[in-house]
Coordinates of N, CA and C in Angstrom, one line a residue:
S1 N 11.9 -12.6 15.3 CA 11.9 -12.1 14.7 C 10.5 -10.9 14.4
V2 N 10.8 -10.0 13.6 CA 9.9 -9.2 13.3 C 9.7 -8.7 11.9
I3 N 9.0 -8.2 11.2 CA 8.6 -7.8 9.6 C 7.5 -6.2 9.6
K4 N 8.0 -5.6 9.7 CA 6.8 -4.4 9.2 C 6.3 -4.7 7.9
K5 N 4.7 -5.0 8.0 CA 3.9 -5.5 7.1 C 2.9 -4.5 6.4
N6 N 2.1 -3.6 5.4 CA 0.9 -3.1 5.7 C 1.2 -2.3 7.1
H7 N 1.7 -1.3 7.2 CA 2.3 -0.5 8.1 C 2.1 -1.3 9.8
S8 N 2.0 -2.8 9.6 CA 1.8 -3.7 11.6 C 3.2 -4.4 11.0
E9 N 3.7 -4.3 12.9 CA 4.2 -5.3 12.2 C 3.8 -6.6 12.7
I10 N 4.8 -8.1 11.9 CA 4.1 -9.6 11.6 C 4.9 -9.8 13.0
N11 N 5.0 -10.8 13.8 CA 5.7 -11.7 14.5 C 6.2 -13.0 13.1
L12 N 7.6 -13.1 13.1 CA 7.7 -14.3 12.2 C 7.9 -15.5 13.6
G13 N 7.7 -15.4 14.5 CA 8.4 -16.6 15.6 C 9.3 -16.5 16.1
I14 N 9.9 -17.1 17.2 CA 10.6 -16.9 17.8 C 12.2 -18.7 17.6
Y15 N 13.0 -18.4 18.0 CA 14.7 -18.8 17.1 C 15.9 -18.5 17.5
E16 N 16.2 -19.9 17.8 CA 17.1 -20.7 19.1 C 18.2 -19.6 18.5
T17 N 19.0 -19.2 18.1 CA 19.3 -17.9 17.0 C 19.7 -17.0 16.7
A18 N 20.3 -16.4 17.0 CA 20.1 -15.0 15.7 C 20.8 -14.5 14.4
E19 N 21.1 -16.1 14.1 CA 21.0 -16.7 12.3 C 20.3 -16.8 12.2
E20 N 19.4 -17.4 12.6 CA 17.9 -18.5 12.5 C 17.0 -17.2 12.8
A21 N 16.5 -15.8 13.3 CA 15.9 -15.0 13.0 C 15.6 -14.5 11.9
A22 N 18.1 -13.8 11.6 CA 18.1 -13.1 10.4 C 18.1 -13.8 9.2
R23 N 18.0 -14.6 9.6 CA 17.3 -15.9 7.9 C 16.2 -16.0 7.9
A24 N 15.3 -15.9 8.8 CA 13.4 -15.7 8.5 C 13.8 -15.1 8.0
Y25 N 13.8 -13.5 9.3 CA 13.6 -12.3 7.7 C 14.1 -11.4 6.8
D26 N 15.2 -11.9 6.5 CA 15.1 -11.8 5.5 C 14.2 -13.0 3.9
M27 N 13.6 -14.0 4.4 CA 13.0 -14.5 3.6 C 11.8 -13.5 3.9
A28 N 10.4 -12.8 4.2 CA 9.6 -12.3 4.6 C 9.5 -11.1 4.4
A29 N 11.3 -10.4 4.0 CA 11.3 -9.0 3.6 C 10.7 -9.3 2.0
L30 N 11.6 -11.1 1.4 CA 12.2 -11.3 0.5 C 10.8 -10.7 -0.3
F31 N 10.4 -11.8 0.4 CA 8.1 -12.1 0.3 C 8.1 -10.3 -0.3
C32 N 7.1 -9.5 0.9 CA 6.5 -8.1 1.3 C 7.9 -7.4 0.7
Q33 N 8.8 -7.7 0.2 CA 9.6 -5.9 -0.2 C 9.9 -6.7 -1.8
G34 N 9.9 -7.5 -2.4 CA 10.8 -8.1 -3.9 C 12.2 -7.6 -4.0
D35 N 13.0 -7.6 -5.2 CA 14.2 -6.4 -4.6 C 13.8 -5.3 -4.3
R36 N 13.2 -4.8 -3.7 CA 14.1 -3.3 -2.2 C 14.5 -4.3 -1.0
A37 N 13.8 -5.4 -1.0 CA 14.0 -5.8 0.5 C 15.8 -5.0 0.5
K38 N 16.1 -4.9 2.0 CA 17.4 -4.7 2.6 C 17.7 -6.9 3.5
V39 N 18.0 -6.8 3.1 CA 18.8 -8.7 3.6 C 20.4 -8.2 4.4
N40 N 20.4 -9.4 5.0 CA 21.5 -9.7 5.8 C 21.7 -10.4 5.5
F41 N 22.4 -10.8 4.9 CA 23.0 -12.5 4.1 C 22.4 -12.3 2.7
S42 N 24.3 -12.3 1.9 CA 24.0 -11.7 0.7 C 23.4 -12.9 0.1
D43 N 22.9 -14.4 0.1 CA 22.4 -15.3 -0.4 C 21.4 -15.5 -0.4
S44 N 20.8 -14.5 0.5 CA 19.4 -14.8 0.8 C 18.6 -15.4 -0.7
L45 N 19.1 -13.9 -1.4 CA 17.6 -13.7 -2.7 C 18.4 -15.3 -3.0
H46 N 18.7 -16.0 -3.0 CA 19.1 -17.3 -3.8 C 18.7 -17.7 -3.2
L47 N 18.8 -18.6 -1.8 CA 18.3 -19.1 -1.3 C 16.6 -18.2 -0.8
Y48 N 15.8 -17.4 -1.7 CA 14.5 -17.9 -1.5 C 14.4 -17.8 -3.1
D49 N 15.1 -17.4 -4.1 CA 14.3 -18.5 -5.2 C 14.9 -19.5 -5.2
M50 N 15.2 -20.2 -4.4 CA 15.0 -21.6 -4.3 C 13.9 -22.4 -3.7
N51 N 13.4 -21.4 -2.7 CA 12.8 -21.7 -2.0 C 11.3 -21.3 -2.0
F52 N 11.1 -20.5 -3.2 CA 10.6 -20.0 -2.9 C 9.7 -20.3 -4.9
S53 N 9.1 -20.9 -6.0 CA 9.2 -20.5 -6.7 C 8.2 -20.0 -7.7
L54 N 7.3 -19.4 -6.4 CA 6.6 -19.2 -7.1 C 6.3 -17.7 -7.7
D55 N 6.3 -16.8 -8.5 CA 6.7 -15.3 -8.9 C 6.3 -14.5 -7.8
L56 N 6.2 -13.9 -6.7 CA 5.4 -12.9 -5.7 C 6.0 -12.5 -5.6
K57 N 8.1 -11.9 -5.9 CA 7.9 -11.4 -5.3 C 6.9 -9.4 -5.9
L58 N 7.8 -8.6 -5.9 CA 7.0 -7.7 -5.5 C 8.0 -6.1 -6.9
P59 N 7.4 -4.6 -7.9 CA 8.5 -4.5 -8.6 C 9.6 -3.6 -7.3
S60 N 10.4 -3.5 -8.2 CA 11.1 -3.0 -7.2 C 10.8 -1.1 -6.5
Q61 N 9.6 -0.7 -7.4 CA 8.8 0.5 -7.5 C 7.5 0.4 -7.5
P62 N 6.8 0.6 -6.5 CA 4.9 0.9 -6.6 C 5.1 1.6 -7.7
S63 N 3.5 0.5 -8.4 CA 3.3 0.9 -10.3 C 1.9 1.4 -9.7
P64 N 2.0 2.5 -10.3 CA 0.4 3.1 -10.5 C 0.0 2.6 -11.1
A65 N -0.3 2.1 -12.0 CA -0.8 1.6 -12.8 C -1.8 0.1 -12.6
R66 N -2.6 0.4 -12.5 CA -4.0 -0.7 -12.9 C -4.1 -1.5 -14.5
D67 N -4.8 -2.9 -14.0 CA -6.3 -3.3 -15.7 C -6.9 -2.8 -15.9
K68 N -6.8 -2.2 -17.0 CA -7.9 -1.9 -17.5 C -9.5 -1.9 -16.7
D69 N -9.4 -2.7 -16.6 CA -11.0 -3.6 -15.6 C -10.7 -3.6 -14.4
F70 N -9.8 -3.1 -13.9 CA -9.6 -2.7 -11.9 C -11.2 -2.0 -11.8
Y71 N -11.0 -1.3 -11.8 CA -11.8 0.1 -11.8 C -13.7 -0.6 -11.6
H72 N -13.6 -1.2 -12.7 CA -15.1 -1.1 -13.1 C -15.6 -3.0 -12.6
Q73 N -14.4 -4.1 -12.2 CA -14.3 -4.8 -10.9 C -15.0 -4.7 -10.1
V74 N -14.6 -4.2 -9.5 CA -13.4 -3.1 -7.1 C -15.1 -2.3 -7.2
F75 N -15.6 -1.8 -9.3 CA -16.4 -0.2 -7.5 C -17.8 -1.0 -8.4
L76 N -17.9 -1.0 -9.8 CA -19.0 -1.2 -10.5 C -19.2 -2.2 -11.2
E77 N -19.3 -3.6 -10.7 CA -19.8 -4.8 -10.6 C -21.4 -4.9 -10.0
P78 N -22.5 -5.5 -10.4 CA -23.7 -5.6 -9.7 C -23.0 -5.8 -7.8
S79 N -22.4 -6.5 -7.9 CA -21.5 -8.3 -7.1 C -20.8 -6.8 -5.8
S80 N -20.6 -5.3 -6.6 CA -19.5 -4.5 -5.6 C -20.1 -4.2 -4.7
T81 N -18.8 -4.1 -3.4 CA -19.9 -3.0 -2.5 C -19.0 -2.2 -1.8
P82 N -18.6 -1.5 -0.9 CA -17.4 -0.3 0.1 C -17.2 -1.9 0.7
R83 N -17.3 -2.5 1.7 CA -16.8 -3.2 2.2 C -15.4 -4.2 1.6
G84 N -15.8 -4.1 0.2 CA -15.3 -5.3 -1.1 C -13.9 -4.2 -1.5
A85 N -14.6 -2.8 -1.6 CA -13.3 -2.0 -2.1 C -12.4 -1.1 -0.2
G86 N -12.9 -1.6 -0.1 CA -12.0 -1.2 1.3 C -9.8 -2.1 1.1
T87 N -9.6 -3.2 0.9 CA -9.2 -3.7 0.8 C -8.5 -2.6 -0.4
V88 N -9.0 -2.4 -0.9 CA -8.1 -2.1 -2.0 C -7.6 -0.4 -1.5
L89 N -8.0 0.3 -0.3 CA -7.2 1.3 0.3 C -6.7 0.8 1.1
T90 N -6.7 -0.3 2.0 CA -5.5 -1.0 2.4 C -4.2 -1.4 1.4
D91 N -4.8 -2.1 0.6 CA -3.4 -1.9 -0.7 C -2.4 -0.8 -0.9
L92 N -3.7 0.4 -1.0 CA -2.8 1.7 -1.5 C -2.3 2.2 -0.4
A93 N -2.7 1.4 0.9 CA -1.2 2.4 1.6 C -0.1 2.0 2.3
D94 N -0.1 0.2 2.0 CA 1.1 -0.5 2.1 C 1.9 -0.5 0.8
R95 N 1.5 -0.1 -0.4 CA 1.9 0.6 -1.5 C 3.3 2.2 -1.1
L96 N 2.8 2.4 0.0 CA 3.5 3.9 0.7 C 5.0 3.5 1.2
P97 N 6.4 3.9 1.2 CA 6.9 3.8 2.8 C 6.8 4.4 3.2
Y98 N 7.0 4.1 4.7 CA 7.1 4.9 5.7 C 7.1 6.6 6.0
S99 N 8.4 7.1 5.8 CA 9.3 7.7 4.8 C 8.0 8.4 4.0
A100 N 7.3 8.4 3.1 CA 5.6 9.1 3.0 C 4.5 9.1 3.7
V101 N 4.4 7.9 4.8 CA 3.3 8.2 5.9 C 3.7 9.2 7.2
V102 N 2.4 10.0 7.4 CA 2.9 10.8 9.5 C 2.6 10.0 9.8
S103 N 1.8 9.0 10.7 CA 1.9 8.1 11.5 C 2.3 6.3 10.8
A104 N 3.1 5.9 11.7 CA 4.2 4.8 11.6 C 3.4 3.6 12.6
E105 N 2.4 4.7 13.6 CA 1.8 3.9 14.3 C 1.7 2.7 14.0
L106 N 1.4 1.2 14.8 CA 0.5 0.3 14.7 C -0.5 0.5 14.8
S107 N -1.2 1.3 16.2 CA -2.5 0.7 16.1 C -3.0 1.7 15.2
V108 N -2.7 2.9 14.6 CA -3.5 3.5 13.5 C -3.4 3.1 12.3
W109 N -2.8 2.5 12.2 CA -3.0 1.9 10.9 C -3.6 0.0 10.8
E110 N -3.9 0.0 11.8 CA -5.0 -1.4 12.4 C -6.0 -1.0 12.6
T111 N -6.7 0.3 13.0 CA -8.0 0.7 12.4 C -7.7 1.2 11.0
F112 N -7.3 1.9 10.5 CA -7.4 2.0 9.0 C -7.9 0.4 8.0
S113 N -6.8 -0.8 8.9 CA -7.2 -1.5 7.8 C -8.9 -2.3 8.3
A114 N -8.9 -2.2 9.7 CA -10.7 -2.7 10.7 C -11.6 -1.9 9.7
T115 N -11.6 -0.7 9.6 CA -12.6 -0.3 9.1 C -12.9 -0.1 7.9
N116 N -11.8 -0.4 6.9 CA -11.4 -1.2 5.5 C -12.6 -1.8 5.3
S117 N -12.6 -2.5 6.3 CA -12.8 -3.8 6.0 C -14.7 -4.1 6.8
S118 N -14.7 -3.2 7.0 CA -16.3 -2.7 7.4 C -17.3 -1.9 6.6
L119 N -17.0 -1.3 6.1 CA -17.3 0.2 5.2 C -19.4 -0.8 5.0
E120 N -19.2 0.1 5.0 CA -20.8 -0.3 4.6 C -21.8 0.4 3.7
T121 N -21.0 2.0 3.1 CA -21.2 3.0 2.2 C -20.1 3.5 1.3
W122 N -20.3 4.2 -0.3 CA -20.4 4.9 -0.8 C -19.2 6.1 0.0
G123 N -19.4 6.5 0.6 CA -19.4 7.7 1.1 C -18.2 7.4 2.6
G124 N -18.4 6.4 3.2 CA -17.9 6.0 4.3 C -16.2 5.4 2.9
F125 N -16.7 5.1 2.2 CA -15.2 4.6 1.2 C -14.2 5.9 1.4
A126 N -15.3 7.1 0.0 CA -14.2 7.7 -0.4 C -13.8 9.1 1.5
A127 N -14.2 9.0 2.4 CA -13.6 9.5 3.9 C -11.9 8.7 3.7
Q128 N -12.2 7.8 4.2 CA -11.2 6.9 4.2 C -10.7 7.5 3.1
L129 N -10.6 7.1 1.8 CA -9.2 7.7 0.9 C -9.5 9.3 1.7
L130 N -10.4 9.8 1.4 CA -9.7 11.4 2.0 C -8.6 11.4 3.0
W131 N -8.8 10.5 3.9 CA -8.2 10.8 5.8 C -6.8 9.7 4.5
L132 N -6.7 9.4 3.8 CA -5.3 8.4 4.0 C -4.5 9.6 2.7
V133 N -4.8 10.2 1.8 CA -4.6 11.1 0.8 C -4.2 13.1 2.0
K134 N -4.9 13.1 2.7 CA -5.7 14.4 3.3 C -4.2 15.1 4.5
E135 N -4.6 13.1 5.2 CA -3.6 12.9 7.0 C -2.7 12.0 6.8
Q136 N -3.1 12.0 6.0 CA -1.7 10.0 6.5 C -0.9 10.6 5.1
I137 N -0.6 10.7 3.6 CA 0.1 11.2 2.4 C 0.9 12.2 2.9
T138 N 2.4 12.2 3.1 CA 3.1 13.6 3.1 C 3.0 14.3 2.2
P139 N 2.8 15.5 2.2 CA 3.4 16.5 0.6 C 4.9 15.8 -0.7
S140 N 5.5 15.7 0.5 CA 6.9 15.1 -0.3 C 6.3 13.9 -1.6
A141 N 5.5 13.1 -1.0 CA 4.3 12.3 -2.3 C 3.5 12.5 -2.8
L142 N 3.1 13.7 -3.2 CA 1.8 14.4 -3.7 C 2.0 15.6 -4.6
S143 N 1.5 15.3 -5.9 CA 1.6 16.4 -6.5 C 1.5 18.4 -6.3
S144 N 1.9 18.9 -6.2 CA 1.8 20.3 -6.0 C 1.1 20.7 -7.0
R145 N 1.3 20.2 -8.5 CA 0.0 20.6 -9.5 C -1.6 19.6 -9.2
W146 N -1.5 19.4 -8.5 CA -3.0 18.8 -8.1 C -4.2 19.6 -7.6
D147 N -5.2 19.7 -8.1 CA -6.0 20.8 -7.3 C -7.3 19.3 -6.4
V148 N -6.2 19.1 -5.2 CA -6.7 18.4 -3.8 C -7.9 19.7 -4.0
A149 N -8.0 20.3 -3.3 CA -9.3 21.0 -3.7 C -11.3 20.9 -3.9
A150 N -10.6 20.5 -4.8 CA -12.0 19.9 -5.7 C -12.1 19.3 -5.6
W151 N -10.7 17.8 -5.8 CA -11.0 16.3 -5.4 C -11.7 15.9 -4.2
E152 N -10.6 16.8 -2.9 CA -11.9 17.0 -1.7 C -13.8 17.0 -1.3
A153 N -13.7 17.9 -2.1 CA -15.2 18.5 -1.9 C -16.4 17.2 -2.7
Q154 N -15.0 16.6 -4.1 CA -16.0 15.5 -4.3 C -15.9 14.1 -4.1
C155 N -15.1 14.3 -2.4 CA -15.1 12.7 -1.7 C -15.6 13.4 -0.9
R156 N -16.2 14.3 -0.6 CA -17.4 14.5 0.5 C -18.8 14.5 -0.1
A157 N -18.8 14.9 -0.8 CA -20.6 14.4 -1.9 C -20.5 13.0 -1.9
C158 N -19.4 11.3 -2.2 CA -19.8 11.2 -2.7 C -20.2 9.6 -2.4
E159 N -21.2 9.3 -3.5 CA -23.0 8.3 -3.0 C -22.7 7.0 -3.9
T160 N -22.1 6.8 -4.7 CA -22.1 5.8 -5.9 C -20.8 5.3 -5.6
G161 N -20.1 3.8 -6.6 CA -19.1 3.2 -6.6 C -18.6 3.9 -8.0
D162 N -19.2 4.3 -8.5 CA -18.6 5.3 -10.2 C -18.2 6.7 -9.3
Q163 N -18.3 7.2 -8.3 CA -18.1 8.0 -8.0 C -16.2 7.9 -7.0
A164 N -17.0 6.7 -6.8 CA -15.3 6.2 -6.0 C -14.7 5.5 -6.4
S165 N -14.7 4.5 -7.7 CA -13.5 4.5 -7.8 C -13.0 5.8 -9.5
R166 N -14.1 7.0 -9.0 CA -13.2 7.9 -10.1 C -12.4 8.7 -9.5
L167 N -12.9 9.0 -7.9 CA -11.9 9.2 -7.2 C -10.7 8.9 -6.8
L168 N -10.6 7.8 -6.3 CA -9.3 6.7 -6.6 C -8.6 6.7 -7.1
K169 N -9.6 7.0 -8.9 CA -8.3 7.2 -9.9 C -7.7 8.4 -10.0
E170 N -8.2 8.9 -9.6 CA -7.7 10.5 -10.1 C -6.4 11.0 -8.2
A171 N -6.7 10.2 -7.9 CA -5.6 10.2 -6.4 C -5.1 9.4 -6.6
E172 N -4.8 8.4 -7.6 CA -3.7 7.5 -8.8 C -3.0 7.6 -9.2
E173 N -3.6 8.8 -10.0 CA -2.6 8.8 -11.3 C -2.3 10.5 -11.6
R174 N -3.4 11.7 -10.9 CA -2.3 12.6 -11.0 C -2.1 13.5 -9.1
G175 N -2.7 12.8 -8.3 CA -2.6 12.8 -7.0 C -0.9 12.9 -6.1
I176 N -0.9 11.4 -6.3 CA 0.2 10.7 -5.8 C 1.5 10.8 -7.0
E177 N 2.7 11.5 -6.9 CA 4.3 11.3 -7.6 C 4.4 9.7 -7.3
W178 N 4.5 9.2 -7.9 CA 4.0 7.3 -8.1 C 6.2 7.4 -7.8
N179 N 7.0 8.2 -8.9 CA 8.5 8.3 -9.3 C 9.2 8.6 -7.5
K180 N 8.0 10.1 -7.1 CA 8.4 10.9 -6.0 C 8.7 9.4 -4.6
V181 N 7.4 8.5 -4.8 CA 7.4 7.3 -3.5 C 8.4 6.3 -3.7
G182 N 8.8 6.5 -5.2 CA 9.8 5.1 -5.4 C 11.4 6.0 -5.1
R183 N 11.7 7.1 -5.6 CA 12.3 7.8 -4.8 C 12.7 7.4 -3.0
L184 N 11.3 7.5 -2.6 CA 11.3 7.5 -0.9 C 11.9 6.2 -0.4
W185 N 10.8 5.2 -1.1 CA 11.5 3.6 -1.1 C 12.9 3.4 -0.9
D186 N 13.3 3.6 -2.3 CA 14.5 3.5 -2.5 C 15.4 4.1 -1.5
A187 N 15.3 4.9 -1.3 CA 15.6 6.1 0.5 C 15.9 4.7 1.5
E188 N 14.9 4.6 1.8 CA 14.3 3.8 3.1 C 15.1 3.0 2.8
V189 N 15.4 2.1 1.7 CA 16.1 0.8 1.9 C 17.1 0.6 2.0
S190 N 18.0 1.6 1.5 CA 19.4 1.4 1.6 C 19.6 2.2 3.0
S191 N 19.2 2.9 4.0 CA 19.1 3.4 4.7 C 19.3 2.3 6.2

């Protein structure tokens, strides 16, 4: 049984029966996708709630809002590094359904994640963010009113954590249309 998360396939193991595999899939889907999950059995949510008492479920639609201190903590603290901030890019990509990205190929996202975990410069961070937004996020998930050309020029000139923070914030708050992304998630889950 396998499930897709972070644009990667996660092997859930080998099961003796199809029902056991389907049950394992349901638990993993509920963990990864919360109430967006499409499950095989109607009692899976009840079983999930009984077995996983921690509140680990995701919202039904991805939320663009971040804690007010998020950008400062990730980008501006003296201990902040591009390598540490790279996980934010992987998390951003994970908030997008397959229908909001150009490529669903596992190798593309493995390379993206590996690069994010080894970033050495803020310019490298901005280059990864630029690639994600310009090359992978479909136009249907982006705002048509966003001045992406000016943002792209700023990405190419990025040298500091402060600049990287502002670029990410602009992409998340002005570039990505989270209402559209939510509708894409809903359509993907219901199909």
